[in-house]
Every structure is written in structure tokens, then in C-alpha cells.
């Protein structure tokens, strides 16, 4: 037994803790979230509240069932963050049971079935999103045109309640499609990607995010700002986001140059869909990404590549969630293969030889 | 330079300002001195005094044991009142043989070896210098307490070319080396020259972390007379003072795993050790005092104090105005690699660089949570290890597995524990596991011995049995031969006799 009676040092500690980390991540998500809530109005606000509440309740229930300290673990903020990320990736006007079911799946199936915090192999929010997408493809691909709070199109509080309760369907004039979705459907109808692109919002608008899409994914600029904040605070390192965005950008550039009628341009790949949310907030999830820097580079590059492949060659317009989960599965392998070099040993683990010093003073 | 040669490390809160502007002050002579016989790595010294003896300051009271060891001298004049088991400054609270001296307040010096005052080249050979350092009981004063003379003797077995002086002082709170470099730069540099002379090396690097600009300036100034001493300013990053990492940062040479820095031609000595060597050579004085930093927010008046060895921590704390909020932890050494003190009734020894009284918010003990695989420990480890995985293996009891991924390469710097947001005591696990492996190792060696003894006994038994059998067979054969002979003899045996013999 390891005893703590004469616990050795260090007798000093960083101020960092799990809850501090989670709180900063949520703080970094705040701008994009606030923008999404404003853009999509009351139904989006209800959706966020539902996923957060469900995630917390499910977490508390599971902790209780598993005999873990409920209060302390709940306070670490991990469940809240999972619920939050899930909400951001859902269609903003999704009915209540989508948010409820999603959060339940994320916490129970995606997290606690694997052993709880730190043990899950896949990103819980992405697992939930995929399960929802496969089980309820219709509800998960209903997009609305932006209807900012206070604008003429915006549903009132009570109207919003009826949408979220699932009592009324979307008004015809509100339904819309995402950029990536348009590209995919038009391409399947034989219309050149280059041609479709002309009708899409230009890159500047994609960066601002006033377009149809998931609740918190539309504003590339605000997501990037949040990501940069996390980088500056050293809560995440640059390895995963840069590798992911770099790979995706490179593949998009090259493919688009080779065949612009078939492959979307680089800005569309980077600025729409879950690309930026994924790069800074989802792929960087500590638990489900590799621990070594070199492993993180490979992991990020893998997500970037898979995202491009799924979007360009696969059946779904969106690829980030699938790409992340697929790479999550590779993490144990990557962690095994990409350890740092041990001091005083060669990469293969042998002690360095003691021949005469190479660098004379 | 650290940035591309040495990976990992952590940025700490240094708290050096608590004591860095406090000049070294002398400690008033305590009433009693407690001098443990083992203040170094190796075998305990052997007492040469008995209870009742009067001793003088600087007098030898325990001689070095054969092998790796160092002698102990009286740090003031007085009477030996006991040679007994006493609590050692070690977290275990174990007792060890200690010579207790009642001081007489007169601080009378014993006759000391003749000072060597000549300028360079010194009038003595390196070998003579070595034996003086050995006789003075000097050990590494940075914490490891390795007998210095043994380190000076490495040149007989290794091809050395560089002496590295460790003035990094990378532990938070500690400022004793900083003060020494500022206040006694000339003596320190003199010690460095003597060490270089004794080691017969051509190049010397003096490494100081950049957070000590005054010490850097003072040493640069003092080293001007010796342009071959290269003074290097190092980035402030923990664990810069770790020997192997310091060597890499300063020379670009990486010490192979499980080898010594001497294997790549470098010997490292601490600044305080250099000063002690200069003292011994220039005035004949053995190692009987050292500068100790007393600090932490639990101390009323942090200070740097020149303390006679054997002074109780309690006396030191009283001298510093006592503890003011009740401290959470009392530590010997720095907060990263130091150890908790079992009580205030332990003496200051040769390796004591600091006594820290830390309050609860300085220690920041949090409850342990599950590992979230954040990888902070991996980026922080200066040895390229994967602490989270190693800890998992240790927790599961798979020591071999942990060993396979580098447990023995861990230098116990504590960076991983420091950085872990889940407050997992990683380095504690590794120390525990290393201790276990050491015990297992000793155990398996003992078992091997027992096994070979048993085997020898079995073999002997087998041999004896064999011999017995052979003897029995021989006897039988002889008997049979005799019987055959007698049967062959044309003598009629009576029937009754025949029956008896069957
Ligand atoms: S204590 Fe060991 S494992 Fe932890 S950072 Fe230091 S060398 Fe690495
Ligand atoms: S620093 Fe702590 S929580 Fe992070 S990976 Fe290492 S052990 Fe796990």
C-alpha cells in the first residue's frame, strides 16, 4: 500500500485545478455562445438550458450510483462543459428531447460507462452528437435562417416554447441550409462546387457567422478568439489546433487547385461547420487526446485529414465529429508509439554511450 | 539555451524576496549542539571522543569510516555530554547516533592545520589538497551531501575536463547561495580555483540563474581575475539545479542514463561547497558551520543565518522571532525537493540549506481528483517520462512495468506533482516505487544468496549421500567377496548358520 503519512514533496503547487481549467474553457466559449443565442433567439436559449441541466442531473445521478463524492466531482465543471459543447453543436431550434437525450447519452454512455472522468475514450459530446445524427437524421439536419433576438423574424418566448416542445414545426420561410450542406446536395445533383460556392456567403460573412448552422458554430471569428485565449492561458497548446487546421487547409488548397468543380475552397473548410469549435475546444479535450506533443501533432493532423475526407468524399456534409471520434480511438495507440525521448537514453530506450564528449567547450 | 537543449521544467512562484535582501547574520552560540554521525551519503563517522571529554572548536570528534564517509568536527568548544540516539532531520523521524556537546560559551579554537596562503600555483599537490578536503569533512552542500573529496578523486577513474559550479539555486525560498555569492564572491571564486586545481581540469563554468542579478554581477566581477572561468546566466526554470540538466544546459552534453556526469567529463560542485573548500585551505577551518535560509510566511522574520552545525531548528526559529500563524508544514530544504521535518528538535546538518515554515495557502494541498490526461506532467518532466502512466502502473502494483517506461530515470524533482491540476502526488508514488524496487532488489539478492546456500548444502548432502552409498556398496562388495570366498571355501557350513545369515 502506498501511504500518504510521510507524503514527500513538493510542498508547493500551481493554482491550476480541474475546475479552473473547465471554467476558463467555458469562459472562452462565452463570446461564440452569446452570439449564437442572440442569433437564434429563444429556442436556442432553451436548448442550452436543457442540455446543461440534463448533463448536470445525469452526472449527479451517475456519481451517486457509483458511490463517488457527488458535490466535489460536480464542482469540477466537466459535466457542465460537456453539456455546453453538445448544445453548441446541435441545430439551434432542435426540440427539447434532442437536447435531453443528447446530454443523457453524453454523460451516461460517453463518460460513465467508460469509468467516469478521465477514463472515457471518446469525447462525450461528440459521441452524443453522432448517436443523435444516426438515430434522428431529420431533426439533426433542420437548420434555420438567423433570426436575431428583437428582429422581425425572431420567435417570441411563447412561440419558442411551442417549437422546443415539438408542438409546431418550423415556419417554411425560416428553414435554411448550411454552406457545407448546400455544397453536398448541389454536388450530388451534379452542380459544380465552384458554381455553388458563388451563391454561398463570402468568407468575411462566414467569419462573422451570420448564417445558418449549429447553435455555436457559426461565428468562426469568435471561436478563434476563444481559442486564442486558451492558447494564451496555456490551457491548450498549439499542437492539436495547428496540426488540424494546417492539414485541413493544405488538403483543401491542393484539392481545390486540382479540381475546383469538385472540391470546396479552403476558406469554406476552415470557416464553416464545426472546424474551429473542433480545433480549439473539442479535439483538444485532455481526456481523449494524446499526452505527448508529438502524439498531439499526429492526432490533430489525423482529424484534419479525416474531416476533409468525410466532407469531400463521404456521405455527410459535416465531418468533424466523426473525425474526432475516429481519432479518439487511435489515442491509446498513439500514446504508446509517441513517448518523449527519455533523458540520457536513445529513442529506442538504450542508455546513450559515454564516448568522448562531442561538443568541446 | 534551456529552451532548446533541456525540455520540460516548470515555472514556479519563487518567494525569494522574503529573504533575498537579508544579509547573512551569525547565529548566537546555542547552549547545546547535536552532531549526528551521519551527515552525508555513506557510512556514519566513528566517534573518537567519549562522554565527559572537553572539546575545542574545530576539533575532530568522529573520524570517517572506511569507504564512503566524512568526519565530523566540534562546532564550538565545550563538553561531550552524551553520545546517543537522537532524532535525525529526516521525515522518517528515525533516530541516529549523535554526539551532544554542552557549549562553554568561550568558542575556543582547537589547533588547526596550517593554512595554505600562497597564490596560484599552490604549494601543495592536488592529492594533498584532496586529503585536506577529506579531513575537513566537507560534503556537497547543495543538499545531496556527497563527500566532496571523493568527487575530487573522480579524476583517477574518469577523464575529466570541466568543472561546473552550481549556483543555480532553483528551489523557491532559498537564498543562502545567492547571499554567499553576493557577500563572499572572492572567497567563492578562490574556492572554485582551488577545486579546478585539485581536479586538474582546463575549463570551469559557473552557472547562476538569471533571477539573481546581483549574485551574477558579483561573481562576474570576482571572476575577472580568471578569464578562463566562464560565468553563465541561466534562464529561471525549475529544476535548473538538477545536476544532469545543468550539465546539459551549460555544456550541451547529455549524461547517459544510469551513468555519472563524470562519464562525460564533467564534475559539479555547489557554490557553498566551493566556499567551504576555500575556508579549509586558506584558514585550516573544517566544515563546522553553514548558511541556512529560514523563510516562509509562517516565520516572523525570514533570514539568512550562518549557523554552527548541530544547532537545533528550534533555536533557529526562536532566533527568527518564532512562528507566527501556526505553519502548516515545516520543511528542511526547499519546497520542491526538501523533506518535512519530524519536529523542531532536529539539528542543522551539513546538507541543510533551508528551514521553511509554510502556511496552508503556500502549500496549497488540494484533494486528489482523477487524472484527466491533461499531459501537463508529460510536458513538465525534464527527464522525458510519462508520469501519468508510470503512476498508473505503480498504483496497480506493476513496478516492473513502471520500470520499463523509465521509473529509474526519474530524478524526483517533483515538477509533475507541482503541475498536476488533479493534485495527484505523482513524485510521491515514484519515490515509493523506487524504495520498493530497492527493497525488492535487496530481497532478491538475499534470496539469491539463500538459494545458492541451499544449493550448496543440497550438493554437499548429495555428495555425502553419494559417498555413503559408495562406501556402503564397497562394504557390501567386500562382504560379498568375502562371502563368495568363504562359499568357495571347501568348508561345510552348518545348516543352522546358513539360515541365520540369510
Ligand atoms: S519527479 Fe520524476 S517523473 Fe516527475 S517530473 Fe521529476 S523526473 Fe519527471
Ligand atoms: S498532470 Fe495530473 S491530471 Fe494531468 S495527465 Fe498528469 S497525472 Fe493526469
XYZ file of N, CA, C and O and ligand atoms in Angstrom, chain A residues 10, chain B residues 9-10 238-239 245 377-378 380-388 390 406-407 409-417 426-428 430-431 434, ligand 1:
148
model
N 6.520 17.720 -3.848
C 6.723 19.110 -3.483
C 5.657 19.659 -2.534
O 4.551 19.145 -2.484
N 10.393 21.036 -17.333
C 10.599 22.005 -16.269
C 9.327 22.798 -16.033
O 8.400 22.767 -16.844
N 9.283 23.481 -14.908
C 8.093 24.270 -14.586
C 8.490 25.661 -14.112
O 9.602 25.892 -13.662
N 12.596 25.659 -13.044
C 12.849 24.501 -12.200
C 12.812 23.233 -13.061
O 11.959 23.141 -13.933
N 13.639 22.239 -12.880
C 14.750 22.100 -11.935
C 16.097 22.391 -12.588
O 16.830 21.467 -12.911
N 20.686 18.106 -15.709
C 20.078 19.118 -16.567
C 20.950 20.353 -16.645
O 21.052 20.988 -17.687
N 1.915 16.891 -16.872
C 3.050 16.236 -16.234
C 4.051 15.777 -17.282
O 5.256 15.780 -17.050
N 3.548 15.389 -18.456
C 4.443 14.936 -19.515
C 5.278 16.108 -20.022
O 6.496 15.993 -20.197
N 6.001 18.712 -18.352
C 6.823 19.277 -17.277
C 8.036 18.414 -16.968
O 9.036 18.921 -16.468
N 7.972 17.143 -17.248
C 9.056 16.258 -16.813
C 10.339 16.544 -17.580
O 10.385 16.406 -18.790
N 11.389 16.931 -16.878
C 12.649 17.240 -17.556
C 13.361 15.966 -18.021
O 14.335 16.051 -18.748
N 12.882 14.823 -17.593
C 13.537 13.570 -17.949
C 12.830 12.842 -19.077
O 13.176 11.703 -19.400
N 11.816 13.462 -19.664
C 11.142 12.830 -20.802
C 10.297 11.632 -20.416
O 10.109 10.723 -21.220
N 9.803 11.619 -19.194
C 8.988 10.473 -18.772
C 7.507 10.776 -18.971
O 7.133 11.905 -19.283
N 6.682 9.750 -18.801
C 5.233 9.926 -18.888
C 4.661 9.632 -17.505
O 4.195 8.534 -17.239
N 4.721 10.628 -16.614
C 4.365 10.385 -15.205
C 2.981 9.789 -15.011
O 2.807 8.901 -14.190
N 1.975 10.239 -15.784
C 0.628 9.722 -15.518
C 0.578 8.215 -15.702
O -0.041 7.512 -14.922
N 3.188 6.122 -15.560
C 4.012 5.485 -14.557
C 3.244 5.370 -13.245
O 3.287 4.343 -12.573
N 10.716 3.773 -17.505
C 11.677 4.783 -17.078
C 11.662 5.196 -15.622
O 12.280 6.199 -15.266
N 10.992 4.446 -14.753
C 10.930 4.831 -13.341
C 12.303 5.192 -12.769
O 12.452 6.167 -12.050
N 14.759 6.456 -14.176
C 15.349 7.664 -14.732
C 14.775 8.919 -14.089
O 15.223 10.025 -14.366
N 13.759 8.737 -13.250
C 13.125 9.879 -12.579
C 14.087 10.446 -11.550
O 14.661 9.710 -10.764
N 14.282 11.780 -11.570
C 15.199 12.391 -10.608
C 14.466 12.967 -9.396
O 15.033 13.728 -8.626
N 13.193 12.598 -9.242
C 12.394 13.038 -8.088
C 12.332 14.552 -7.943
O 12.315 15.067 -6.833
N 12.296 15.264 -9.058
C 12.309 16.723 -8.967
C 10.965 17.274 -8.512
O 10.880 18.385 -8.008
N 9.897 16.510 -8.696
C 8.591 16.968 -8.233
C 7.847 17.886 -9.191
O 6.751 18.333 -8.887
N 8.417 18.158 -10.354
C 7.747 19.055 -11.308
C 6.369 18.534 -11.686
O 5.420 19.307 -11.829
N 6.274 17.217 -11.858
C 4.997 16.639 -12.290
C 3.927 16.823 -11.217
O 2.808 17.222 -11.520
N 4.281 16.566 -9.959
C 3.308 16.749 -8.886
C 2.899 18.202 -8.794
O 1.742 18.534 -8.568
N 2.236 12.578 -7.782
C 2.971 11.685 -8.681
C 4.356 11.328 -8.156
O 4.707 10.155 -8.060
N 5.156 12.342 -7.801
C 6.528 12.017 -7.420
C 6.559 11.209 -6.124
O 7.483 10.446 -5.888
N 5.531 11.387 -5.312
C 5.442 10.555 -4.112
C 5.315 9.081 -4.506
O 5.960 8.217 -3.928
N 6.427 7.764 -7.174
C 7.677 7.270 -7.762
C 8.723 7.006 -6.681
O 9.450 6.019 -6.753
N 8.769 7.881 -5.673
C 9.708 7.646 -4.586
C 9.362 6.341 -3.883
O 10.231 5.540 -3.570
N 10.352 3.488 -6.112
C 11.794 3.285 -6.152
C 12.277 2.616 -4.870
O 13.130 1.733 -4.911
S 9.603 13.736 -10.343
Fe 10.365 12.298 -11.855
S 8.648 11.916 -13.216
Fe 8.161 13.778 -12.063
S 8.863 15.431 -13.344
Fe 10.563 14.962 -11.968
S 11.802 13.461 -13.087
Fe 9.814 13.575 -14.133
